mmCIF file of C-alpha atoms in Angstrom:
data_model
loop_
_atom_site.group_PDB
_atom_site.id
_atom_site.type_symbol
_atom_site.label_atom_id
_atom_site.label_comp_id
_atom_site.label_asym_id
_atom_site.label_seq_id
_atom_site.Cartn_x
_atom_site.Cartn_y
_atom_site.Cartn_z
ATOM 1 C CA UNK A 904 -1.690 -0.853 20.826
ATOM 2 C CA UNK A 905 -5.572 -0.257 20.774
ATOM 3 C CA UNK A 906 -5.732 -0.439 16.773
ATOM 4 C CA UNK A 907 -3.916 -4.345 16.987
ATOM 5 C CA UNK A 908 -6.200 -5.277 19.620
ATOM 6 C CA UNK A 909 -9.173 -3.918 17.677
ATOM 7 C CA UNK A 910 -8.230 -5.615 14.137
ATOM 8 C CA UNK A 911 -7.927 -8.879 16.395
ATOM 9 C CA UNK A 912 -11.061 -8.316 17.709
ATOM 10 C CA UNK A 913 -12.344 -8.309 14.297
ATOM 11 C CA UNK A 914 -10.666 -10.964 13.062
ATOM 12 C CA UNK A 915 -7.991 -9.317 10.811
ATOM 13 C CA UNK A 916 -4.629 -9.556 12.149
ATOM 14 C CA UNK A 917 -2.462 -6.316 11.273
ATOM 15 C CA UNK A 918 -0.039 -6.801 8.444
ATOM 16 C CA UNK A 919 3.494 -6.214 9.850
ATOM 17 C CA UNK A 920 5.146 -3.481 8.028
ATOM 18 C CA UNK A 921 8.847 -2.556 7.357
ATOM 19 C CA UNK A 922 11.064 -0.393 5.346
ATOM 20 C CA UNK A 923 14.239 1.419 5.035
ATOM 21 C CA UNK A 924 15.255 4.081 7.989
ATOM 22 C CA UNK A 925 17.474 6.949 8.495
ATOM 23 C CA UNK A 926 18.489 7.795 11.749
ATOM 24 C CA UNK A 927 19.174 11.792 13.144
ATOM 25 C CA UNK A 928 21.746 13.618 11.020
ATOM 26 C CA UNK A 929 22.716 14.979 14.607
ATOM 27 C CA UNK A 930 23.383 11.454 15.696
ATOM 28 C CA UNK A 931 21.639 12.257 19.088
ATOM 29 C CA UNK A 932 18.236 10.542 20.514
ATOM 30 C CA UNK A 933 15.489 10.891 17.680
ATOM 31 C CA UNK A 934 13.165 14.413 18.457
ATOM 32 C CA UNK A 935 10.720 13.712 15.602
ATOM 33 C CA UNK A 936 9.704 10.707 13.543
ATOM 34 C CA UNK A 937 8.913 10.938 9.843
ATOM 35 C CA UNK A 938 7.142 8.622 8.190
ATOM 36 C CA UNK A 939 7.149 8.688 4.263
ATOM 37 C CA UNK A 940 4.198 7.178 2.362
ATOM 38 C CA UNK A 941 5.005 5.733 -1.030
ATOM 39 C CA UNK A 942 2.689 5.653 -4.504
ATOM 40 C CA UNK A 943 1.277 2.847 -5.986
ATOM 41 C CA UNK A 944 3.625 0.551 -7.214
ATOM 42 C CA UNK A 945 6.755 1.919 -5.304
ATOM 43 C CA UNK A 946 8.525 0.813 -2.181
ATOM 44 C CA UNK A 947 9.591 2.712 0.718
ATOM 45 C CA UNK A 948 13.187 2.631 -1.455
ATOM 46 C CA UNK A 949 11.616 5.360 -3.063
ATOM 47 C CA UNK A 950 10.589 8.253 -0.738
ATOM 48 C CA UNK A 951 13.425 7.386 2.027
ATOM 49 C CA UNK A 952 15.313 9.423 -0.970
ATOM 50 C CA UNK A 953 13.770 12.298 0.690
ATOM 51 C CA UNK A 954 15.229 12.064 3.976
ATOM 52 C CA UNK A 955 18.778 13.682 3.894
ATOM 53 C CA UNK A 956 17.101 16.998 2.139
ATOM 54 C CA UNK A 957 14.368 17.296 5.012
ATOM 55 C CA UNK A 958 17.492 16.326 7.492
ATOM 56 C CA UNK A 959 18.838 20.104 6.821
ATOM 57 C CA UNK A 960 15.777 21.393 8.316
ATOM 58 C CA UNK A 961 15.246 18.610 11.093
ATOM 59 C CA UNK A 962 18.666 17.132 11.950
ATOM 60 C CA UNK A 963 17.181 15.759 14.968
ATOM 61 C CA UNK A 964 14.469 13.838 13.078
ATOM 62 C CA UNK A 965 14.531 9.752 12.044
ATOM 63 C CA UNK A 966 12.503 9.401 9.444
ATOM 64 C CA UNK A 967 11.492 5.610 8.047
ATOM 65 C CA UNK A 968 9.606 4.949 4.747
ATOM 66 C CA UNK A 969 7.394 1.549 5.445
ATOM 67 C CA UNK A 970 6.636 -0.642 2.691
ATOM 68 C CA UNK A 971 2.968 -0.934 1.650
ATOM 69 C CA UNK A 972 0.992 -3.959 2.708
ATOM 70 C CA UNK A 973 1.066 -5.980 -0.194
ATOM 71 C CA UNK A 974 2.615 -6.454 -3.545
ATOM 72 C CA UNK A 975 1.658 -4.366 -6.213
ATOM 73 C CA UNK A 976 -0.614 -6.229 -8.221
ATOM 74 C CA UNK A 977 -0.011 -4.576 -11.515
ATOM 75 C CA UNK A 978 4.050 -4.405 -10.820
ATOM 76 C CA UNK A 979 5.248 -7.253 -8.678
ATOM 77 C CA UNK A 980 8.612 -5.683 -8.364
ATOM 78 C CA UNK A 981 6.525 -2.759 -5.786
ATOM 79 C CA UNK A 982 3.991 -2.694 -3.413
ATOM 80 C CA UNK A 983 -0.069 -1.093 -2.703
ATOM 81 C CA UNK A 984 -1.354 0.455 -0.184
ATOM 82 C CA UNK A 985 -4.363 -1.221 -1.977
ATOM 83 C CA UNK A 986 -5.453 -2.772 -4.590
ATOM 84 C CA UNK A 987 -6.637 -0.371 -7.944
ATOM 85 C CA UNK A 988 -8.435 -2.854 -9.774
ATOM 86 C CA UNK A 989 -10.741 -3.397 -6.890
ATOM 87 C CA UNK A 990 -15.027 -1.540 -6.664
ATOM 88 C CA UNK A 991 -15.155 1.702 -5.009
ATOM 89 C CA UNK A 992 -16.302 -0.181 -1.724
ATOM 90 C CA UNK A 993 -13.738 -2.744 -1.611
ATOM 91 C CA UNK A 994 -11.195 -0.079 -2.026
ATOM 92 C CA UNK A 995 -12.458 1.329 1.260
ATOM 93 C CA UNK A 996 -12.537 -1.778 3.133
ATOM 94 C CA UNK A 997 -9.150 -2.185 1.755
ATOM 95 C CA UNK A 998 -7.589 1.270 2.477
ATOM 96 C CA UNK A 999 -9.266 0.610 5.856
ATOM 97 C CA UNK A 1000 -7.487 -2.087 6.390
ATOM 98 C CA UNK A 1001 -3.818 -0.637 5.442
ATOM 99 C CA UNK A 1002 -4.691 2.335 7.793
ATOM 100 C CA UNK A 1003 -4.746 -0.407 10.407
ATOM 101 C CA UNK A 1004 -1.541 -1.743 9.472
ATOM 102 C CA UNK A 1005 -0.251 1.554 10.104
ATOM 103 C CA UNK A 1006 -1.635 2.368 13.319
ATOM 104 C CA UNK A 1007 0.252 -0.689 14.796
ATOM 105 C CA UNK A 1008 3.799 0.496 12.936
ATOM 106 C CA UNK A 1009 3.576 3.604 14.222
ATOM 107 C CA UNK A 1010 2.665 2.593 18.026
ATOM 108 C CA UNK A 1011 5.591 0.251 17.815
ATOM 109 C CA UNK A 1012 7.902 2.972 16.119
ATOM 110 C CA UNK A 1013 6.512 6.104 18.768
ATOM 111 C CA UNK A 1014 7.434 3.337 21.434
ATOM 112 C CA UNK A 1015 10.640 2.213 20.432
ATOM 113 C CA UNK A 1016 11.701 5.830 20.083
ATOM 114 C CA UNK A 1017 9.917 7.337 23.129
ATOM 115 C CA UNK A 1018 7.675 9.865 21.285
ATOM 116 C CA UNK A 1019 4.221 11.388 21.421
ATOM 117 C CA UNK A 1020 1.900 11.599 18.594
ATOM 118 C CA UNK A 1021 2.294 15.165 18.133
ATOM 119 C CA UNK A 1022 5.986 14.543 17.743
ATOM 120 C CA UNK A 1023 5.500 12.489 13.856
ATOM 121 C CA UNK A 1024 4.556 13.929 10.533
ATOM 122 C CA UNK A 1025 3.087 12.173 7.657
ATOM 123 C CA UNK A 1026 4.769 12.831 4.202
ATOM 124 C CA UNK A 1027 2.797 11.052 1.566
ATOM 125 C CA UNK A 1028 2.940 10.610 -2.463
ATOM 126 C CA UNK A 1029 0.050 9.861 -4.384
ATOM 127 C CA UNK A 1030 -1.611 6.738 -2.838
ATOM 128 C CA UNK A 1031 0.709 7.471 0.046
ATOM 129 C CA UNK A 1032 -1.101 10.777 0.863
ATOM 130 C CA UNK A 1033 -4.598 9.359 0.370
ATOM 131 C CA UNK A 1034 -3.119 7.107 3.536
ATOM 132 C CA UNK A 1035 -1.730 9.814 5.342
ATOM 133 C CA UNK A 1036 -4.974 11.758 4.861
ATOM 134 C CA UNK A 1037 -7.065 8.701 6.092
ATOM 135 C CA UNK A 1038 -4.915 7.869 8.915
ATOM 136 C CA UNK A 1039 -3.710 11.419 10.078
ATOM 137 C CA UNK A 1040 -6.647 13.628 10.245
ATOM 138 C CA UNK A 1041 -8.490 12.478 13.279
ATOM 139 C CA UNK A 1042 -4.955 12.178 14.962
ATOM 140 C CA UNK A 1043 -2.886 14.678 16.745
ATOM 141 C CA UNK A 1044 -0.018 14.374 14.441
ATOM 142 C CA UNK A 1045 2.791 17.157 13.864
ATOM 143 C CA UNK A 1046 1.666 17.322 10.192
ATOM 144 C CA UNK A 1047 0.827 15.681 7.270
ATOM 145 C CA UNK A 1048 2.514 16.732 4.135
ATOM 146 C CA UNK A 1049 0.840 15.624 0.576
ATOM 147 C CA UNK A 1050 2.056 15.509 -2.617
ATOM 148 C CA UNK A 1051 -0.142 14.571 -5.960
ATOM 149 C CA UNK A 1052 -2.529 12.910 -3.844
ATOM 150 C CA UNK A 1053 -6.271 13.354 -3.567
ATOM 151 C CA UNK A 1054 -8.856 12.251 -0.429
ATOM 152 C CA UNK A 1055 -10.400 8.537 -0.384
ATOM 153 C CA UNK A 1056 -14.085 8.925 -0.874
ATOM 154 C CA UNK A 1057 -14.912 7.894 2.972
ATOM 155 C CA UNK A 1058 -16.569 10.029 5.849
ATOM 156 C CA UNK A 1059 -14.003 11.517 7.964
ATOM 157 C CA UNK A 1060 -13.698 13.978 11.049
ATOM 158 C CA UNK A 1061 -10.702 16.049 11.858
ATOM 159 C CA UNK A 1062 -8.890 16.756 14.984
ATOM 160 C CA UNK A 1063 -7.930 20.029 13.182
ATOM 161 C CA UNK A 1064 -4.575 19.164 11.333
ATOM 162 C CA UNK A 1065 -2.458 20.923 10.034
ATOM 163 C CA UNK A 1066 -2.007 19.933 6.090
ATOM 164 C CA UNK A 1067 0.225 20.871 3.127
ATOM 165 C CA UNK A 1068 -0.690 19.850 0.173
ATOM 166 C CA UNK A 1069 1.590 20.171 -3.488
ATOM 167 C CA UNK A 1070 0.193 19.240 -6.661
ATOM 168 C CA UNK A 1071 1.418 19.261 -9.787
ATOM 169 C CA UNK A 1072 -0.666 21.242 -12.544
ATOM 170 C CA UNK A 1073 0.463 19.181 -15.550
ATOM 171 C CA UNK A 1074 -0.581 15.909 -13.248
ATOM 172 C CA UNK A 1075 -2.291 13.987 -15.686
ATOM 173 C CA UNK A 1076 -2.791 10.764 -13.562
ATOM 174 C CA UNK A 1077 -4.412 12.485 -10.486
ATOM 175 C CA UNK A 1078 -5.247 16.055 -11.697
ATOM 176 C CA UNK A 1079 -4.620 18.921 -10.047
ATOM 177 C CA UNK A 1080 -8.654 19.377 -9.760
ATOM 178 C CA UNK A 1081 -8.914 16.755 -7.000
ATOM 179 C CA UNK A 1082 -6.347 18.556 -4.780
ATOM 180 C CA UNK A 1083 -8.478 21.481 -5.123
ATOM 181 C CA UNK A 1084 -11.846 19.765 -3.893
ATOM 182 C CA UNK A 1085 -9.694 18.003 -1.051
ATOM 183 C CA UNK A 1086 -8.325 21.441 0.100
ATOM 184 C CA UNK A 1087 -12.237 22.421 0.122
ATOM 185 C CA UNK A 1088 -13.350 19.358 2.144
ATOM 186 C CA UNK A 1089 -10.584 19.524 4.688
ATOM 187 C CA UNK A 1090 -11.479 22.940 5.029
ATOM 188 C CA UNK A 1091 -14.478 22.423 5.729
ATOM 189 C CA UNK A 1092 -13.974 19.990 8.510
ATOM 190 C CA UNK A 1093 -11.998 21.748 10.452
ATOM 191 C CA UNK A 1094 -8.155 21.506 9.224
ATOM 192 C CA UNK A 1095 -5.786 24.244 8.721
ATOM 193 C CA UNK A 1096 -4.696 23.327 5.090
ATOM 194 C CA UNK A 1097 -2.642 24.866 2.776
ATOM 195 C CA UNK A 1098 -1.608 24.389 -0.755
ATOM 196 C CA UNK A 1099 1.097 25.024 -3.571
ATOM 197 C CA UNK A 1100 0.444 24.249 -6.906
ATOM 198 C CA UNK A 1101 3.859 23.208 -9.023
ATOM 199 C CA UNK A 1102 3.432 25.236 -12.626
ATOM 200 C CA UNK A 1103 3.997 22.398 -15.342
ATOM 201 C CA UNK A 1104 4.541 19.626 -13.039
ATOM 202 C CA UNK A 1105 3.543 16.106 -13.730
ATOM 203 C CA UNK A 1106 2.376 13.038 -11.056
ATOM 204 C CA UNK A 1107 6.101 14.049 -9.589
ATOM 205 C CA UNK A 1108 7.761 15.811 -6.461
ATOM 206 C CA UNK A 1109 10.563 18.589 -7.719
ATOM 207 C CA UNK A 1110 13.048 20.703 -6.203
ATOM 208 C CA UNK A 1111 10.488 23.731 -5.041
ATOM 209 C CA UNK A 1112 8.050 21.285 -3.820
ATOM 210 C CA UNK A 1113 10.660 19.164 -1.450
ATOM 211 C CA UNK A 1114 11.859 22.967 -0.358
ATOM 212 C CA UNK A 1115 7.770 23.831 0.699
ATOM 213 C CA UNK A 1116 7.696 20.385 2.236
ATOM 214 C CA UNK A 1117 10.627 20.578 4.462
ATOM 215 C CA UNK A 1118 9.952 24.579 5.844
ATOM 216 C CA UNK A 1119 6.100 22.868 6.743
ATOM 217 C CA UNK A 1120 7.538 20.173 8.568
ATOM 218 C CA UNK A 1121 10.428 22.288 10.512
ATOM 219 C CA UNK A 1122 7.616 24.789 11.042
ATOM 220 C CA UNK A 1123 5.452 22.171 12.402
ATOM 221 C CA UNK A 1124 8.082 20.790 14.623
ATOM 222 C CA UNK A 1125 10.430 23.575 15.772
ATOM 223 C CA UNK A 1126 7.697 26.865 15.262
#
């Protein structure tokens, strides 16, 4: 619980997160967590979608899809990792502060199931992978799975993750150039990253890209 203690410390309490779950297709004792990372705007309603097709290729996986922080502020119906209409710096602070958040949820959720770190993956979408890229590289996660996301402009160090990235080349709200010049960066500090680039795919996760997604994560987990 060192990240609660530290945003106490500072005097930011840690937001407390929740979302929708789905629990081992095996129905045994949870192996692996997965934790889906929604886009701007969305709700962990969203991405929990996901779980029964990646439940082929982990049956022995829970996988939980958290809410962001706070309510969208543009679409009050979803939530924000952070805010949009915010400076580049106070976009920082505030994507700082949701990676935070997430430490704590994910201590509470490795304790409750009795896992080590190397035993959850991050899946993210758009502002969702810009999280699990801030939160996951310096960690010893399983993996962190990307799609149509990009990296926050912040200085980072890697533990040497292992990364998938898909990207759609018709994106036209983050463009398929920024998942290039992530891949670059990450590669140069250190990660083992890989990408896929989805021929005349928008801001949007389809069929091919869920199929990539769930061989890197059963790879990741199960070798």
């Amino acid at each position: 619980m060192q990240a609660m203690d530290e945003s106490i410390s500072c005097g930011v309490r840690p937001r407390p997160l929740s979302g929708p779950r789905v629990g081992p297709q095996s129905r045994t004792a949870a192996r692996q967590l997965v934790v889906f990372l929604h886009g701007w705007g969305s709700s962990g309603d969203d991405l929990i979608q996901l779980a029964p097709l990646f439940a082929t290729a982990l049956p022995d996986a829970e996988f939980v899809s958290p809410h962001g922080p706070e309510r969208c502020d543009q679409n009050p119906a979803g939530f924000q990792w952070f805010s949009l209409a915010r400076g580049e710096q106070d976009r920082t602070a505030a994507a700082a502060r949701a990676v935070a958040d997430l430490e704590v949820f994910l201590a509470d959720e490795r304790q409750r199931l009795g896992l080590a770190e190397n035993r959850v993956a991050l899946v993210g979408f758009s502002q969702g992978t810009m999280m699990a890229l801030e939160l996951g590289l310096s960690r010893s996660f399983a993996g962190i799975l990307g799609y149509s996301g990009a990296l926050l402009p912040t200085a980072r160090t890697t533990s040497g993750a292992d990364v998938l990235l898909v990207h759609g080349a018709a994106d036209d709200v983050l463009p398929v150039e920024g998942m290039y010049g992530a891949v670059a960066e990450l590669a140069a500090l250190g990660a083992r990253v890989r990408y896929h680039v989805r021929p005349r795919l928008g801001h949007s996760i389809d069929q091919e890209g869920i199929a990539l997604g769930a061989d890197f994560l059963r790879r990741q987990f199960l070798g």
